[in-house]
mmCIF file of C-alpha atoms in Angstrom:
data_model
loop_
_atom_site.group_PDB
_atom_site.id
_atom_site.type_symbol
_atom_site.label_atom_id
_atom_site.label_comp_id
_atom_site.label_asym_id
_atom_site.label_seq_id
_atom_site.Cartn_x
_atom_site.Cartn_y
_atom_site.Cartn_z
ATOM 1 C CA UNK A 1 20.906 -17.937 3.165
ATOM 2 C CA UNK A 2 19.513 -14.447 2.987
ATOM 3 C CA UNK A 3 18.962 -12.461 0.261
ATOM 4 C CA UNK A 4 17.726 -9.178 -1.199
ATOM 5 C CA UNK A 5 14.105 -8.650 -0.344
ATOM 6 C CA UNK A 6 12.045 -8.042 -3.154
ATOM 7 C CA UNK A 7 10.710 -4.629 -1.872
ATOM 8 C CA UNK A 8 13.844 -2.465 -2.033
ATOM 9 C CA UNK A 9 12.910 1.415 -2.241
ATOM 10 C CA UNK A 10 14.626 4.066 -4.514
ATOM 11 C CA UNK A 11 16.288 6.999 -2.600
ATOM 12 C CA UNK A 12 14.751 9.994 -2.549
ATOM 13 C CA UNK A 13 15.520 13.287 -1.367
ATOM 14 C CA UNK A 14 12.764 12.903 1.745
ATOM 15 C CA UNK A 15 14.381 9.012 2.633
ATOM 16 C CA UNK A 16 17.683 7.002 2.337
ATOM 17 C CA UNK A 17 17.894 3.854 0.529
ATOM 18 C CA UNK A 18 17.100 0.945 2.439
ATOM 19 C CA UNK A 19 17.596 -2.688 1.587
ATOM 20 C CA UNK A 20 16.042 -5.554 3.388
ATOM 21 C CA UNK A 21 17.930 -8.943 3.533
ATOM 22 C CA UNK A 22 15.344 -11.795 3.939
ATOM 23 C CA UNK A 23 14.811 -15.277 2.357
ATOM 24 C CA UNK A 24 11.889 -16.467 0.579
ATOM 25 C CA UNK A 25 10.956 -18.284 3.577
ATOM 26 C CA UNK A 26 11.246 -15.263 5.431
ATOM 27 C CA UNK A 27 8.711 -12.890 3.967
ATOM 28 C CA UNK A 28 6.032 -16.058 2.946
ATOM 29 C CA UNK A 29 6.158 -16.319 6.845
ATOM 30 C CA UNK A 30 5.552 -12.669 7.528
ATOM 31 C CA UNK A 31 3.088 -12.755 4.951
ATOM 32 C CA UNK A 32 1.350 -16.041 6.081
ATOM 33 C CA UNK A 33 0.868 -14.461 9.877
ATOM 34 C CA UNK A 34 -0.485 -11.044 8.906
ATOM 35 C CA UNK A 35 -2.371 -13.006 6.647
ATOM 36 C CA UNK A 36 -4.020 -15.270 9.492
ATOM 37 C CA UNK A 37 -4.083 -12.083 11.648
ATOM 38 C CA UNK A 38 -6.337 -10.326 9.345
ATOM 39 C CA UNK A 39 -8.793 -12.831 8.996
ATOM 40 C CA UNK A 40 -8.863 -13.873 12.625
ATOM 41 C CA UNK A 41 -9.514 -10.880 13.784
ATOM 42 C CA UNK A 42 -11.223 -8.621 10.689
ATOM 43 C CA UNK A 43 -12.615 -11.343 8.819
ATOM 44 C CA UNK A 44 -10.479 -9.835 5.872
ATOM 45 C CA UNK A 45 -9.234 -12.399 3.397
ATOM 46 C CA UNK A 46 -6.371 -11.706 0.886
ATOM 47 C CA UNK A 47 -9.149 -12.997 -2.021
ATOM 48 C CA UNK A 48 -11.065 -9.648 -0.864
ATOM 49 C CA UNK A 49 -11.628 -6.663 -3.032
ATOM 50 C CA UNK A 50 -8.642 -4.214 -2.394
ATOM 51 C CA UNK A 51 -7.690 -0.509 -2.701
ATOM 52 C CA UNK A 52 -3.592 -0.273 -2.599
ATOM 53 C CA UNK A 53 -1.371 2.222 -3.491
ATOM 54 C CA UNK A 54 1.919 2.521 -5.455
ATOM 55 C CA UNK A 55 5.321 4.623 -6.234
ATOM 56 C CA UNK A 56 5.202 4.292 -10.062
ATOM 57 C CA UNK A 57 8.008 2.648 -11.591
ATOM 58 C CA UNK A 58 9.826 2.229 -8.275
ATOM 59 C CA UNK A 59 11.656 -0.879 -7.318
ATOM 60 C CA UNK A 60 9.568 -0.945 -3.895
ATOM 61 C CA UNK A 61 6.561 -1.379 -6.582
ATOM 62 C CA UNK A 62 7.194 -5.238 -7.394
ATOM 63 C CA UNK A 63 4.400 -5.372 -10.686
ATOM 64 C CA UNK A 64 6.675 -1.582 -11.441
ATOM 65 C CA UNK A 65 3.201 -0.378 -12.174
ATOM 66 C CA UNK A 66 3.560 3.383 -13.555
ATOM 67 C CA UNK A 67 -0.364 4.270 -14.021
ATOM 68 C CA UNK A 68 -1.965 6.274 -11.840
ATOM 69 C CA UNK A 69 -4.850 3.570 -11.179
ATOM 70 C CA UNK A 70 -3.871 0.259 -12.129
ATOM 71 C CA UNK A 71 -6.357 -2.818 -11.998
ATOM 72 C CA UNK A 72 -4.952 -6.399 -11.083
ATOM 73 C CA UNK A 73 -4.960 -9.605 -9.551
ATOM 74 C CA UNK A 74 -7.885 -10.592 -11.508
ATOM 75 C CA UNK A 75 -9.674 -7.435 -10.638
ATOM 76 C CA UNK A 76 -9.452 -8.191 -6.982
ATOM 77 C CA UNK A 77 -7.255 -5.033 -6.571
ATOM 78 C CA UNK A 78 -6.661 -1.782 -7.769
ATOM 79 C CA UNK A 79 -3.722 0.162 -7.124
ATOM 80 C CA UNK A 80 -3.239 4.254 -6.790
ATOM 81 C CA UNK A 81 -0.024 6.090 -7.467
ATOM 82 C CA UNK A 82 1.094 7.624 -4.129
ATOM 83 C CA UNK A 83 2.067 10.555 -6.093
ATOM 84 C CA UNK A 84 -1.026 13.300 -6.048
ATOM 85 C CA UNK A 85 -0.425 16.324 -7.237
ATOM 86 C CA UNK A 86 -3.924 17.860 -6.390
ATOM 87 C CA UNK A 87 -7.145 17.273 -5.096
ATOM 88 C CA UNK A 88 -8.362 15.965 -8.655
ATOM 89 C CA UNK A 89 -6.277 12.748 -8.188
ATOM 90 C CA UNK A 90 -7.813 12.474 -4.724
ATOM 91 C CA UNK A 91 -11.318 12.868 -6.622
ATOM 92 C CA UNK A 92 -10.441 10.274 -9.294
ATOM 93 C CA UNK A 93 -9.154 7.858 -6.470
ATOM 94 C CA UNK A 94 -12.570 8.252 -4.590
ATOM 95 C CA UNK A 95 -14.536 7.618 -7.615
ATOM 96 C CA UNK A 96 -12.913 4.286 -8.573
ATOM 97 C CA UNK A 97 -13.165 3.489 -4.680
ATOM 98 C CA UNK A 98 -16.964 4.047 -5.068
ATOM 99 C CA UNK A 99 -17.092 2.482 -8.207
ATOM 100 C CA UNK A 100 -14.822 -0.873 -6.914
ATOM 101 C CA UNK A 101 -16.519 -1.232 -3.686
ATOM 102 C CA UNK A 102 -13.286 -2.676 -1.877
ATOM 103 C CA UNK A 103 -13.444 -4.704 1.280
ATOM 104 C CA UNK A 104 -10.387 -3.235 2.756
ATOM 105 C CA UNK A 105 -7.467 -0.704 1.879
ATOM 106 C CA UNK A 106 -3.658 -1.689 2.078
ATOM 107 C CA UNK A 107 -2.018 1.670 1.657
ATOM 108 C CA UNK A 108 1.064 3.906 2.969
ATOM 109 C CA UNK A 109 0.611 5.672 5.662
ATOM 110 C CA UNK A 110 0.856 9.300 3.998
ATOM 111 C CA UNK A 111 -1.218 8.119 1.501
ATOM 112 C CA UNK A 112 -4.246 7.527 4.070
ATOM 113 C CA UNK A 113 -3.622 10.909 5.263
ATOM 114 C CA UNK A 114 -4.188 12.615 2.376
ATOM 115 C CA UNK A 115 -6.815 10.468 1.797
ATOM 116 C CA UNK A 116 -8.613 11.272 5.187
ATOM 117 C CA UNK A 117 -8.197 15.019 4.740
ATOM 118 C CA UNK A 118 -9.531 14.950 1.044
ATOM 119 C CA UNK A 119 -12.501 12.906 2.470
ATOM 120 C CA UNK A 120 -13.030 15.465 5.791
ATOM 121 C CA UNK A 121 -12.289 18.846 3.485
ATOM 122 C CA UNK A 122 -14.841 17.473 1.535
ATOM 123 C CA UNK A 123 -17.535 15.930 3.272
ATOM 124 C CA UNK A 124 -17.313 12.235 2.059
ATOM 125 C CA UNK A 125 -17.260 9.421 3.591
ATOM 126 C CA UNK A 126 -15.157 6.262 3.263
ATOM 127 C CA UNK A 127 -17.640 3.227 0.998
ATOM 128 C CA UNK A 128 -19.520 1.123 2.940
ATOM 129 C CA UNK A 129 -17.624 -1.756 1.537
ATOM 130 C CA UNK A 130 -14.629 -0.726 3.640
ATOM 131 C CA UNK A 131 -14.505 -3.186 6.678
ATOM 132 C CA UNK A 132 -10.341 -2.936 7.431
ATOM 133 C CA UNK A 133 -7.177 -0.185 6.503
ATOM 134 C CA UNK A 134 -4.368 -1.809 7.048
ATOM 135 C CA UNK A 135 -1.332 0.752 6.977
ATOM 136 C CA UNK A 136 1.738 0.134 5.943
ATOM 137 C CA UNK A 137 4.929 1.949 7.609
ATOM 138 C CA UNK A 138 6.230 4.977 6.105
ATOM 139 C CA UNK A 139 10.124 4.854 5.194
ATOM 140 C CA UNK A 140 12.653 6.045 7.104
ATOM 141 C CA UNK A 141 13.105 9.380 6.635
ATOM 142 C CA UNK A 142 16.487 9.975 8.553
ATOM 143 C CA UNK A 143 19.685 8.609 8.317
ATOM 144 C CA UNK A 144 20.151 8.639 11.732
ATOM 145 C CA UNK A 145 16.522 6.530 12.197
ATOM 146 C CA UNK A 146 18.463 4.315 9.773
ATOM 147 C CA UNK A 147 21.501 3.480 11.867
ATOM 148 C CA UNK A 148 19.283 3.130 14.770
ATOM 149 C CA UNK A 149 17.461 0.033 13.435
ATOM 150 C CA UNK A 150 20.950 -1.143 12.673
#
């Protein structure tokens, strides 16, 4: 039997709601074979240090984290709220990079491009510790992209 994925986002006025209708079994599976993936190929282990990023407070957010920078997992990951307002976020979420020394990044896709740009405009450079970005999709932004999947 299916049921409502965990990671259901909030509408906004840039994206449609979308829910995602998957067992248990279904996303420990996913999970299991990027999981295997990652370390087959990058070496990168779950256990790793880890820069994410978050949507404060929405559902999408499962730990509904509403800091900007959030440590957890036993301080094997910190979190940053996808929401920057200006380039003194950006400056705060370098720092605690610097500071953390991740292994890898798990982070949305606009989120790494802001990132990127704040990094180029400014002529720093990713830590060393960084060995793998893994991206994660954006959300559909149309409603038409929306009935397309369907």
């Amino acid at each position: 039997e299916k049921i409502k994925h965990l990671y259901r986002n909030t509408p906004r006025k840039d994206r449609p709601e979308l829910t995602i209708y998957w067992s248990f079994d279904d996303i420990q599976r996913q999970m299991r074979i990027i999981a295997k993936k990652r370390k087959e190929y990058y070496g990168i282990s779950f256990f790793d240090k880890r820069c994410m990023s978050h949507i404060p407070g929405e559902t999408n957010n499962p730990n509904k984290f509403i800091d900007r920078v959030v440590l957890f997992n036993n301080g094997r990951s910190v979190s940053f709220s996808s929401e920057i307002k200006n380039d003194s976020d950006l400056q705060e979420y370098y720092y605690w990079m610097v500071k953390f020394k991740p292994t890898w990044l798990d982070m949305e896709s606009n989120f790494v491009a802001r990132l990127f740009e704040f990094l180029r405009t400014n002529n720093l450079a990713l830590p060393e510790s960084i060995k793998y970005i893994e991206i994660r999709a954006s959300y559909l932004s149309l409603k038409s992209e929306l009935q397309a999947t369907v």
